[in-house]
Amino acid sequence: MKKKILACLLILFPIFSLGIAKADTIKIVSDTAYAPFEFKDADQSYKGIDVDIINKVAEIKGWDIQMTYPGFDAAVNAVQAGQADAIMAGMTKTAEREKVFTMSDTYYDTKVVIATKKSNKISSYDQLTGKTVGVKNGTAAQRFLETIKDKYGFTIKTFDTGDLMNNSLSAGAVNAIMDDKPVIEYAINQGQDLSINMDGEAVGSFAFGVKKGSKYEHLVTEFNEALAQMKKDGSLEQIIQKWTASTTTATHDNYCCWTKSYSSEKQVHYCQRLIFRPIRLSRFQQPICRNRYRSD
């Protein structure tokens, strides 16, 4: 009889183990299209600053995570409704949000900027009078626009996702949009028809969050521990530079060579001939251009 009971326990143990592992999986929600923080690449996988940071934190703390990308507003609501455990979505840490979220130490300081199509260069808030400005719902950019809309006499149109907002600008349904500066800069570097002609507004810093008073508040402590380690060892800065490198152009010589530093140990040298169009260099690539650097 004891042997039969032992055999049953041995059969059931893997099933129970699977159930425990599944229960311990941390469900983290994020935005849908918020490059360079999170976006779907050509291979249909999500990538970006937030994705890399949370994966690194999970590696350091031994978390088993499941990431989903319903959109910013939906992500906030999912955590508040208990449908998700945490949010990592370029969420600005504010006193208002800390009433309902327990938030981590910050990992990125951001600004919001007005952007337009290249053919419609708005360079001051005064030029927004009588116009419509698009912004994502529930964001720091929306809160800032709400504080100045009456003064400058423009209308705000909100969107659930960045893609919908950008498409509306392209179609002419809005005259301008406001979003985080690195997001707009990334889109410009990817060739989108966007232009920034105004200084940005410092609105705060991004943080990881869980529902205030939930059983997941310990995740914030663990996130902070991992983040402190990443700041100390330089891995946080490496992730940020990987995705936020701005571009410059080299145009003045026949050949341009440069070095790209991936880390203190790894450097790769590149050389490209400048024929009809310039090459684009990220901010951590140092161009050294010479007419007769090499011969064909």
PDB file of C-alpha atoms in Angstrom:
ATOM      1  CA  MET A   1       0.000   0.000   0.000  1.00  0.00           C
ATOM      2  CA  LYS A   2       2.824   2.368   0.935  1.00  0.00           C
ATOM      3  CA  LYS A   3       4.490   1.620  -2.392  1.00  0.00           C
ATOM      4  CA  LYS A   4       1.294   2.559  -4.243  1.00  0.00           C
ATOM      5  CA  ILE A   5       1.000   5.826  -2.322  1.00  0.00           C
ATOM      6  CA  LEU A   6       4.654   6.617  -3.039  1.00  0.00           C
ATOM      7  CA  ALA A   7       4.154   5.862  -6.728  1.00  0.00           C
ATOM      8  CA  CYS A   8       1.148   8.200  -6.864  1.00  0.00           C
ATOM      9  CA  LEU A   9       3.101  10.953  -5.151  1.00  0.00           C
ATOM     10  CA  LEU A  10       5.943  10.549  -7.633  1.00  0.00           C
ATOM     11  CA  ILE A  11       3.483  10.885 -10.506  1.00  0.00           C
ATOM     12  CA  LEU A  12       1.716  13.884  -9.027  1.00  0.00           C
ATOM     13  CA  PHE A  13       4.874  15.762  -7.922  1.00  0.00           C
ATOM     14  CA  PRO A  14       5.821  17.040 -11.414  1.00  0.00           C
ATOM     15  CA  ILE A  15       2.241  18.228 -11.932  1.00  0.00           C
ATOM     16  CA  PHE A  16       2.274  20.135  -8.637  1.00  0.00           C
ATOM     17  CA  SER A  17       5.694  21.544  -9.525  1.00  0.00           C
ATOM     18  CA  LEU A  18       4.406  22.841 -12.834  1.00  0.00           C
ATOM     19  CA  GLY A  19       1.500  24.471 -11.070  1.00  0.00           C
ATOM     20  CA  ILE A  20       3.811  26.195  -8.582  1.00  0.00           C
ATOM     21  CA  ALA A  21       6.154  27.399 -11.327  1.00  0.00           C
ATOM     22  CA  LYS A  22       3.254  28.795 -13.281  1.00  0.00           C
ATOM     23  CA  ALA A  23       1.902  30.567 -10.201  1.00  0.00           C
ATOM     24  CA  ASP A  24       5.326  32.128  -9.561  1.00  0.00           C
ATOM     25  CA  THR A  25       5.543  33.627 -13.046  1.00  0.00           C
ATOM     26  CA  ILE A  26       5.513  37.422 -12.801  1.00  0.00           C
ATOM     27  CA  LYS A  27       3.086  38.960 -15.296  1.00  0.00           C
ATOM     28  CA  ILE A  28       4.452  42.298 -16.496  1.00  0.00           C
ATOM     29  CA  VAL A  29       2.572  44.572 -18.883  1.00  0.00           C
ATOM     30  CA  SER A  30       3.965  47.240 -21.181  1.00  0.00           C
ATOM     31  CA  ASP A  31       3.138  49.581 -24.034  1.00  0.00           C
ATOM     32  CA  THR A  32       2.478  48.408 -27.596  1.00  0.00           C
ATOM     33  CA  ALA A  33       4.527  50.793 -29.724  1.00  0.00           C
ATOM     34  CA  TYR A  34       6.835  53.091 -27.786  1.00  0.00           C
ATOM     35  CA  ALA A  35      10.214  52.824 -29.479  1.00  0.00           C
ATOM     36  CA  PRO A  36      12.950  52.879 -28.325  1.00  0.00           C
ATOM     37  CA  PHE A  37      11.498  51.668 -25.007  1.00  0.00           C
ATOM     38  CA  GLU A  38       9.329  48.856 -26.387  1.00  0.00           C
ATOM     39  CA  PHE A  39       8.401  48.020 -29.958  1.00  0.00           C
ATOM     40  CA  LYS A  40       7.864  45.019 -32.221  1.00  0.00           C
ATOM     41  CA  ASP A  41      10.842  44.441 -34.511  1.00  0.00           C
ATOM     42  CA  ALA A  42      10.823  42.937 -38.008  1.00  0.00           C
ATOM     43  CA  ASP A  43      11.252  39.466 -36.473  1.00  0.00           C
ATOM     44  CA  GLN A  44       7.953  40.047 -34.579  1.00  0.00           C
ATOM     45  CA  SER A  45       9.673  40.058 -31.172  1.00  0.00           C
ATOM     46  CA  TYR A  46       9.502  42.985 -28.768  1.00  0.00           C
ATOM     47  CA  LYS A  47      12.702  44.899 -28.113  1.00  0.00           C
ATOM     48  CA  GLY A  48      13.851  48.156 -26.552  1.00  0.00           C
ATOM     49  CA  ILE A  49      15.124  49.828 -23.384  1.00  0.00           C
ATOM     50  CA  ASP A  50      12.337  48.629 -21.081  1.00  0.00           C
ATOM     51  CA  VAL A  51      12.545  45.097 -22.484  1.00  0.00           C
ATOM     52  CA  ASP A  52      16.317  44.900 -22.017  1.00  0.00           C
ATOM     53  CA  ILE A  53      16.200  46.390 -18.518  1.00  0.00           C
ATOM     54  CA  ILE A  54      13.470  44.086 -17.231  1.00  0.00           C
ATOM     55  CA  ASN A  55      15.179  41.047 -18.757  1.00  0.00           C
ATOM     56  CA  LYS A  56      18.427  42.031 -17.039  1.00  0.00           C
ATOM     57  CA  VAL A  57      16.624  42.538 -13.719  1.00  0.00           C
ATOM     58  CA  ALA A  58      14.977  39.133 -14.147  1.00  0.00           C
ATOM     59  CA  GLU A  59      18.383  37.594 -14.810  1.00  0.00           C
ATOM     60  CA  ILE A  60      19.915  39.183 -11.704  1.00  0.00           C
ATOM     61  CA  LYS A  61      16.997  38.363  -9.372  1.00  0.00           C
ATOM     62  CA  GLY A  62      16.055  34.993 -10.862  1.00  0.00           C
ATOM     63  CA  TRP A  63      12.567  36.104 -11.881  1.00  0.00           C
ATOM     64  CA  ASP A  64      10.398  34.059 -14.227  1.00  0.00           C
ATOM     65  CA  ILE A  65       8.592  36.769 -16.202  1.00  0.00           C
ATOM     66  CA  GLN A  66       5.850  36.896 -18.817  1.00  0.00           C
ATOM     67  CA  MET A  67       5.698  40.159 -20.782  1.00  0.00           C
ATOM     68  CA  THR A  68       2.608  41.317 -22.668  1.00  0.00           C
ATOM     69  CA  TYR A  69       2.126  44.569 -24.584  1.00  0.00           C
ATOM     70  CA  PRO A  70      -1.511  45.756 -24.497  1.00  0.00           C
ATOM     71  CA  GLY A  71      -0.746  49.490 -24.741  1.00  0.00           C
ATOM     72  CA  PHE A  72       0.034  52.030 -22.029  1.00  0.00           C
ATOM     73  CA  ASP A  73      -3.479  52.873 -20.872  1.00  0.00           C
ATOM     74  CA  ALA A  74      -4.528  49.211 -20.922  1.00  0.00           C
ATOM     75  CA  ALA A  75      -1.346  48.242 -19.054  1.00  0.00           C
ATOM     76  CA  VAL A  76      -2.056  50.729 -16.255  1.00  0.00           C
ATOM     77  CA  ASN A  77      -5.637  49.470 -15.963  1.00  0.00           C
ATOM     78  CA  ALA A  78      -4.522  45.817 -15.972  1.00  0.00           C
ATOM     79  CA  VAL A  79      -2.260  46.335 -12.960  1.00  0.00           C
ATOM     80  CA  GLN A  80      -4.937  48.305 -11.115  1.00  0.00           C
ATOM     81  CA  ALA A  81      -7.507  45.568 -11.810  1.00  0.00           C
ATOM     82  CA  GLY A  82      -5.182  42.795 -10.631  1.00  0.00           C
ATOM     83  CA  GLN A  83      -4.952  41.266 -14.106  1.00  0.00           C
ATOM     84  CA  ALA A  84      -1.190  41.874 -14.189  1.00  0.00           C
ATOM     85  CA  ASP A  85       1.423  41.985 -11.446  1.00  0.00           C
ATOM     86  CA  ALA A  86       3.625  44.885 -12.565  1.00  0.00           C
ATOM     87  CA  ILE A  87       4.152  47.501 -15.254  1.00  0.00           C
ATOM     88  CA  MET A  88       7.322  48.418 -17.150  1.00  0.00           C
ATOM     89  CA  ALA A  89       6.247  50.868 -19.822  1.00  0.00           C
ATOM     90  CA  GLY A  90       8.177  54.123 -19.644  1.00  0.00           C
ATOM     91  CA  MET A  91       5.837  55.222 -16.854  1.00  0.00           C
ATOM     92  CA  THR A  92       6.691  58.587 -15.304  1.00  0.00           C
ATOM     93  CA  LYS A  93       7.000  58.576 -11.524  1.00  0.00           C
ATOM     94  CA  THR A  94       4.674  61.248 -10.116  1.00  0.00           C
ATOM     95  CA  ALA A  95       3.096  62.014  -6.745  1.00  0.00           C
ATOM     96  CA  GLU A  96      -0.323  61.352  -8.283  1.00  0.00           C
ATOM     97  CA  ARG A  97       0.684  57.902  -9.535  1.00  0.00           C
ATOM     98  CA  GLU A  98       2.322  57.012  -6.229  1.00  0.00           C
ATOM     99  CA  LYS A  99      -1.108  57.220  -4.616  1.00  0.00           C
ATOM    100  CA  VAL A 100      -2.102  54.048  -6.478  1.00  0.00           C
ATOM    101  CA  PHE A 101       1.260  52.502  -7.454  1.00  0.00           C
ATOM    102  CA  THR A 102       4.325  51.512  -5.473  1.00  0.00           C
ATOM    103  CA  MET A 103       7.086  52.683  -7.775  1.00  0.00           C
ATOM    104  CA  SER A 104      10.760  51.872  -8.046  1.00  0.00           C
ATOM    105  CA  ASP A 105      13.792  54.088  -8.181  1.00  0.00           C
ATOM    106  CA  THR A 106      13.932  55.809 -11.559  1.00  0.00           C
ATOM    107  CA  TYR A 107      15.953  54.515 -14.477  1.00  0.00           C
ATOM    108  CA  TYR A 108      15.535  57.201 -17.170  1.00  0.00           C
ATOM    109  CA  ASP A 109      15.061  60.996 -17.070  1.00  0.00           C
ATOM    110  CA  THR A 110      12.829  62.196 -19.870  1.00  0.00           C
ATOM    111  CA  LYS A 111      11.531  65.277 -21.663  1.00  0.00           C
ATOM    112  CA  VAL A 112       8.413  65.662 -23.780  1.00  0.00           C
ATOM    113  CA  VAL A 113       8.507  67.546 -27.079  1.00  0.00           C
ATOM    114  CA  ILE A 114       6.154  68.816 -29.762  1.00  0.00           C
ATOM    115  CA  ALA A 115       6.682  67.207 -33.171  1.00  0.00           C
ATOM    116  CA  THR A 116       5.135  67.909 -36.564  1.00  0.00           C
ATOM    117  CA  LYS A 117       5.520  66.757 -40.120  1.00  0.00           C
ATOM    118  CA  LYS A 118       8.623  68.244 -41.736  1.00  0.00           C
ATOM    119  CA  SER A 119       6.483  70.456 -43.954  1.00  0.00           C
ATOM    120  CA  ASN A 120       4.700  72.041 -40.972  1.00  0.00           C
ATOM    121  CA  LYS A 121       7.404  73.340 -38.673  1.00  0.00           C
ATOM    122  CA  ILE A 122       5.790  74.656 -35.506  1.00  0.00           C
ATOM    123  CA  SER A 123       8.473  76.312 -33.411  1.00  0.00           C
ATOM    124  CA  SER A 124       6.488  77.816 -30.507  1.00  0.00           C
ATOM    125  CA  TYR A 125       3.382  77.097 -28.458  1.00  0.00           C
ATOM    126  CA  ASP A 126       1.833  80.318 -29.821  1.00  0.00           C
ATOM    127  CA  GLN A 127       1.677  78.646 -33.238  1.00  0.00           C
ATOM    128  CA  LEU A 128      -0.598  75.933 -31.839  1.00  0.00           C
ATOM    129  CA  THR A 129      -3.529  78.344 -31.450  1.00  0.00           C
ATOM    130  CA  GLY A 130      -6.598  76.934 -33.190  1.00  0.00           C
ATOM    131  CA  LYS A 131      -4.840  73.641 -33.926  1.00  0.00           C
ATOM    132  CA  THR A 132      -5.197  70.076 -32.665  1.00  0.00           C
ATOM    133  CA  VAL A 133      -2.401  68.297 -30.801  1.00  0.00           C
ATOM    134  CA  GLY A 134      -2.325  64.510 -30.514  1.00  0.00           C
ATOM    135  CA  VAL A 135      -1.060  62.730 -27.408  1.00  0.00           C
ATOM    136  CA  LYS A 136      -1.271  59.291 -25.833  1.00  0.00           C
ATOM    137  CA  ASN A 137      -3.893  58.933 -23.132  1.00  0.00           C
ATOM    138  CA  GLY A 138      -2.722  58.884 -19.518  1.00  0.00           C
ATOM    139  CA  THR A 139       0.833  60.053 -20.217  1.00  0.00           C
ATOM    140  CA  ALA A 140       3.012  62.817 -18.783  1.00  0.00           C
ATOM    141  CA  ALA A 141       2.758  64.556 -22.155  1.00  0.00           C
ATOM    142  CA  GLN A 142      -1.033  64.670 -21.850  1.00  0.00           C
ATOM    143  CA  ARG A 143      -0.829  66.094 -18.336  1.00  0.00           C
ATOM    144  CA  PHE A 144       1.544  68.812 -19.534  1.00  0.00           C
ATOM    145  CA  LEU A 145      -0.667  69.738 -22.502  1.00  0.00           C
ATOM    146  CA  GLU A 146      -3.683  70.015 -20.188  1.00  0.00           C
ATOM    147  CA  THR A 147      -1.850  72.723 -18.219  1.00  0.00           C
ATOM    148  CA  ILE A 148      -1.205  74.959 -21.247  1.00  0.00           C
ATOM    149  CA  LYS A 149      -4.079  74.274 -23.678  1.00  0.00           C
ATOM    150  CA  ASP A 150      -6.257  77.171 -22.462  1.00  0.00           C
ATOM    151  CA  LYS A 151      -3.368  79.615 -22.490  1.00  0.00           C
ATOM    152  CA  TYR A 152      -2.452  78.824 -26.095  1.00  0.00           C
ATOM    153  CA  GLY A 153      -5.923  77.927 -27.387  1.00  0.00           C
ATOM    154  CA  PHE A 154      -5.415  74.463 -28.899  1.00  0.00           C
ATOM    155  CA  THR A 155      -7.425  71.243 -28.750  1.00  0.00           C
ATOM    156  CA  ILE A 156      -6.109  67.942 -27.397  1.00  0.00           C
ATOM    157  CA  LYS A 157      -6.918  64.638 -29.107  1.00  0.00           C
ATOM    158  CA  THR A 158      -5.941  61.502 -27.173  1.00  0.00           C
ATOM    159  CA  PHE A 159      -4.931  58.100 -28.544  1.00  0.00           C
ATOM    160  CA  ASP A 160      -4.561  54.657 -27.007  1.00  0.00           C
ATOM    161  CA  THR A 161      -1.275  53.887 -28.785  1.00  0.00           C
ATOM    162  CA  GLY A 162       1.637  55.717 -30.352  1.00  0.00           C
ATOM    163  CA  ASP A 163       0.961  54.114 -33.722  1.00  0.00           C
ATOM    164  CA  LEU A 164      -2.570  55.530 -33.849  1.00  0.00           C
ATOM    165  CA  MET A 165      -1.261  58.946 -32.850  1.00  0.00           C
ATOM    166  CA  ASN A 166       1.485  58.966 -35.497  1.00  0.00           C
ATOM    167  CA  ASN A 167      -0.885  57.719 -38.189  1.00  0.00           C
ATOM    168  CA  SER A 168      -3.293  60.522 -37.320  1.00  0.00           C
ATOM    169  CA  LEU A 169      -0.501  63.076 -37.785  1.00  0.00           C
ATOM    170  CA  SER A 170       0.462  61.540 -41.136  1.00  0.00           C
ATOM    171  CA  ALA A 171      -3.163  61.698 -42.282  1.00  0.00           C
ATOM    172  CA  GLY A 172      -3.487  65.340 -41.216  1.00  0.00           C
ATOM    173  CA  ALA A 173      -6.118  64.628 -38.562  1.00  0.00           C
ATOM    174  CA  VAL A 174      -3.921  66.409 -36.000  1.00  0.00           C
ATOM    175  CA  ASN A 175      -1.466  69.245 -36.598  1.00  0.00           C
ATOM    176  CA  ALA A 176       1.147  68.194 -34.077  1.00  0.00           C
ATOM    177  CA  ILE A 177       1.858  65.505 -31.503  1.00  0.00           C
ATOM    178  CA  MET A 178       3.601  65.482 -28.148  1.00  0.00           C
ATOM    179  CA  ASP A 179       5.599  62.520 -26.896  1.00  0.00           C
ATOM    180  CA  ASP A 180       8.814  61.723 -25.066  1.00  0.00           C
ATOM    181  CA  LYS A 181      11.865  63.172 -26.778  1.00  0.00           C
ATOM    182  CA  PRO A 182      13.755  59.868 -27.222  1.00  0.00           C
ATOM    183  CA  VAL A 183      10.649  58.336 -28.795  1.00  0.00           C
ATOM    184  CA  ILE A 184      10.364  61.132 -31.367  1.00  0.00           C
ATOM    185  CA  GLU A 185      14.122  61.117 -32.013  1.00  0.00           C
ATOM    186  CA  TYR A 186      14.075  57.367 -32.597  1.00  0.00           C
ATOM    187  CA  ALA A 187      11.224  57.720 -35.083  1.00  0.00           C
ATOM    188  CA  ILE A 188      13.113  60.469 -36.937  1.00  0.00           C
ATOM    189  CA  ASN A 189      16.235  58.306 -37.091  1.00  0.00           C
ATOM    190  CA  GLN A 190      14.087  55.527 -38.573  1.00  0.00           C
ATOM    191  CA  GLY A 191      13.094  57.845 -41.424  1.00  0.00           C
ATOM    192  CA  GLN A 192       9.632  58.936 -40.285  1.00  0.00           C
ATOM    193  CA  ASP A 193       8.293  62.280 -41.552  1.00  0.00           C
ATOM    194  CA  LEU A 194       8.723  64.101 -38.242  1.00  0.00           C
ATOM    195  CA  SER A 195      10.446  67.264 -37.133  1.00  0.00           C
ATOM    196  CA  ILE A 196      11.293  68.730 -33.707  1.00  0.00           C
ATOM    197  CA  ASN A 197      11.593  72.532 -33.708  1.00  0.00           C
ATOM    198  CA  MET A 198      11.113  73.360 -30.029  1.00  0.00           C
ATOM    199  CA  ASP A 199      12.885  72.694 -26.755  1.00  0.00           C
ATOM    200  CA  GLY A 200      11.500  69.845 -24.696  1.00  0.00           C
ATOM    201  CA  GLU A 201       9.847  70.068 -21.295  1.00  0.00           C
ATOM    202  CA  ALA A 202      11.367  68.138 -18.390  1.00  0.00           C
ATOM    203  CA  VAL A 203       8.479  66.166 -16.906  1.00  0.00           C
ATOM    204  CA  GLY A 204      10.147  63.549 -14.725  1.00  0.00           C
ATOM    205  CA  SER A 205      11.688  60.100 -14.778  1.00  0.00           C
ATOM    206  CA  PHE A 206      10.563  56.559 -15.623  1.00  0.00           C
ATOM    207  CA  ALA A 207      10.039  53.805 -13.053  1.00  0.00           C
ATOM    208  CA  PHE A 208       8.818  50.217 -12.630  1.00  0.00           C
ATOM    209  CA  GLY A 209       5.581  49.850 -10.669  1.00  0.00           C
ATOM    210  CA  VAL A 210       3.130  47.521  -8.944  1.00  0.00           C
ATOM    211  CA  LYS A 211      -0.311  48.135  -7.463  1.00  0.00           C
ATOM    212  CA  LYS A 212      -0.029  49.891  -4.099  1.00  0.00           C
ATOM    213  CA  GLY A 213      -0.833  47.552  -1.226  1.00  0.00           C
ATOM    214  CA  SER A 214      -0.622  44.420  -3.395  1.00  0.00           C
ATOM    215  CA  LYS A 215       1.342  41.289  -2.562  1.00  0.00           C
ATOM    216  CA  TYR A 216       3.820  42.225  -5.288  1.00  0.00           C
ATOM    217  CA  GLU A 217       5.365  45.219  -3.536  1.00  0.00           C
ATOM    218  CA  HIS A 218       8.470  43.144  -2.770  1.00  0.00           C
ATOM    219  CA  LEU A 219       9.179  43.182  -6.519  1.00  0.00           C
ATOM    220  CA  VAL A 220       9.915  46.905  -6.295  1.00  0.00           C
ATOM    221  CA  THR A 221      12.542  46.287  -3.611  1.00  0.00           C
ATOM    222  CA  GLU A 222      14.124  43.564  -5.740  1.00  0.00           C
ATOM    223  CA  PHE A 223      13.982  45.758  -8.841  1.00  0.00           C
ATOM    224  CA  ASN A 224      15.770  48.552  -6.945  1.00  0.00           C
ATOM    225  CA  GLU A 225      18.496  46.158  -5.825  1.00  0.00           C
ATOM    226  CA  ALA A 226      19.092  44.977  -9.388  1.00  0.00           C
ATOM    227  CA  LEU A 227      18.908  48.526 -10.752  1.00  0.00           C
ATOM    228  CA  ALA A 228      21.543  49.722  -8.277  1.00  0.00           C
ATOM    229  CA  GLN A 229      23.812  46.916  -9.457  1.00  0.00           C
ATOM    230  CA  MET A 230      23.201  47.832 -13.107  1.00  0.00           C
ATOM    231  CA  LYS A 231      23.997  51.488 -12.443  1.00  0.00           C
ATOM    232  CA  LYS A 232      27.208  50.498 -10.690  1.00  0.00           C
ATOM    233  CA  ASP A 233      28.463  48.035 -13.309  1.00  0.00           C
ATOM    234  CA  GLY A 234      27.477  50.228 -16.260  1.00  0.00           C
ATOM    235  CA  SER A 235      24.993  47.790 -17.811  1.00  0.00           C
ATOM    236  CA  LEU A 236      22.094  50.266 -17.460  1.00  0.00           C
ATOM    237  CA  GLU A 237      23.981  52.951 -19.388  1.00  0.00           C
ATOM    238  CA  GLN A 238      24.969  50.399 -22.051  1.00  0.00           C
ATOM    239  CA  ILE A 239      21.317  49.487 -22.584  1.00  0.00           C
ATOM    240  CA  ILE A 240      20.260  53.129 -22.846  1.00  0.00           C
ATOM    241  CA  GLN A 241      23.053  54.030 -25.263  1.00  0.00           C
ATOM    242  CA  LYS A 242      22.266  50.968 -27.365  1.00  0.00           C
ATOM    243  CA  TRP A 243      18.787  52.322 -28.129  1.00  0.00           C
ATOM    244  CA  THR A 244      19.101  56.112 -27.901  1.00  0.00           C
ATOM    245  CA  ALA A 245      22.159  56.805 -30.056  1.00  0.00           C
ATOM    246  CA  SER A 246      21.454  59.912 -32.085  1.00  0.00           C
ATOM    247  CA  THR A 247      22.802  60.249 -35.597  1.00  0.00           C
ATOM    248  CA  THR A 248      25.191  62.612 -37.280  1.00  0.00           C
ATOM    249  CA  THR A 249      26.184  62.780 -40.908  1.00  0.00           C
ATOM    250  CA  ALA A 250      29.561  62.633 -42.601  1.00  0.00           C
ATOM    251  CA  THR A 251      29.579  64.188 -46.071  1.00  0.00           C
ATOM    252  CA  HIS A 252      32.849  65.897 -46.743  1.00  0.00           C
ATOM    253  CA  ASP A 253      35.244  63.165 -47.894  1.00  0.00           C
ATOM    254  CA  ASN A 254      35.337  60.198 -50.237  1.00  0.00           C
ATOM    255  CA  TYR A 255      35.839  57.668 -47.458  1.00  0.00           C
ATOM    256  CA  CYS A 256      34.823  57.703 -43.822  1.00  0.00           C
ATOM    257  CA  CYS A 257      36.070  55.269 -41.205  1.00  0.00           C
ATOM    258  CA  TRP A 258      34.999  55.006 -37.602  1.00  0.00           C
ATOM    259  CA  THR A 259      35.148  52.855 -34.502  1.00  0.00           C
ATOM    260  CA  LYS A 260      32.061  51.587 -32.696  1.00  0.00           C
ATOM    261  CA  SER A 261      32.546  50.666 -29.041  1.00  0.00           C
ATOM    262  CA  TYR A 262      30.229  47.910 -27.847  1.00  0.00           C
ATOM    263  CA  SER A 263      32.019  47.657 -24.501  1.00  0.00           C
ATOM    264  CA  SER A 264      35.399  48.432 -22.970  1.00  0.00           C
ATOM    265  CA  GLU A 265      36.678  45.140 -24.376  1.00  0.00           C
ATOM    266  CA  LYS A 266      35.018  45.075 -27.796  1.00  0.00           C
ATOM    267  CA  GLN A 267      35.600  47.647 -30.515  1.00  0.00           C
ATOM    268  CA  VAL A 268      34.804  47.167 -34.186  1.00  0.00           C
ATOM    269  CA  HIS A 269      36.226  49.273 -37.010  1.00  0.00           C
ATOM    270  CA  TYR A 270      34.125  50.192 -40.041  1.00  0.00           C
ATOM    271  CA  CYS A 271      34.838  51.947 -43.314  1.00  0.00           C
ATOM    272  CA  GLN A 272      32.419  53.040 -46.019  1.00  0.00           C
ATOM    273  CA  ARG A 273      32.810  54.877 -49.278  1.00  0.00           C
ATOM    274  CA  LEU A 274      30.729  58.043 -49.621  1.00  0.00           C
ATOM    275  CA  ILE A 275      29.347  58.103 -53.132  1.00  0.00           C
ATOM    276  CA  PHE A 276      25.937  59.744 -53.537  1.00  0.00           C
ATOM    277  CA  ARG A 277      24.573  59.839 -50.030  1.00  0.00           C
ATOM    278  CA  PRO A 278      26.003  60.331 -46.547  1.00  0.00           C
ATOM    279  CA  ILE A 279      26.365  57.632 -43.943  1.00  0.00           C
ATOM    280  CA  ARG A 280      24.772  57.938 -40.536  1.00  0.00           C
ATOM    281  CA  LEU A 281      26.865  57.603 -37.403  1.00  0.00           C
ATOM    282  CA  SER A 282      25.552  57.159 -33.886  1.00  0.00           C
ATOM    283  CA  ARG A 283      26.750  59.488 -31.193  1.00  0.00           C
ATOM    284  CA  PHE A 284      29.263  56.985 -29.820  1.00  0.00           C
ATOM    285  CA  GLN A 285      30.926  56.467 -33.234  1.00  0.00           C
ATOM    286  CA  GLN A 286      33.860  58.772 -33.882  1.00  0.00           C
ATOM    287  CA  PRO A 287      34.279  59.546 -37.619  1.00  0.00           C
ATOM    288  CA  ILE A 288      37.749  59.969 -39.118  1.00  0.00           C
ATOM    289  CA  CYS A 289      37.292  60.852 -42.792  1.00  0.00           C
ATOM    290  CA  ARG A 290      40.095  61.065 -45.331  1.00  0.00           C
ATOM    291  CA  ASN A 291      40.129  61.401 -49.131  1.00  0.00           C
ATOM    292  CA  ARG A 292      42.611  58.629 -49.788  1.00  0.00           C
ATOM    293  CA  TYR A 293      42.050  56.329 -46.864  1.00  0.00           C
ATOM    294  CA  ARG A 294      42.138  53.289 -49.160  1.00  0.00           C
ATOM    295  CA  SER A 295      42.173  52.514 -52.869  1.00  0.00           C
ATOM    296  CA  ASP A 296      39.867  50.257 -54.869  1.00  0.00           C
TER     297      ASP A 296
END
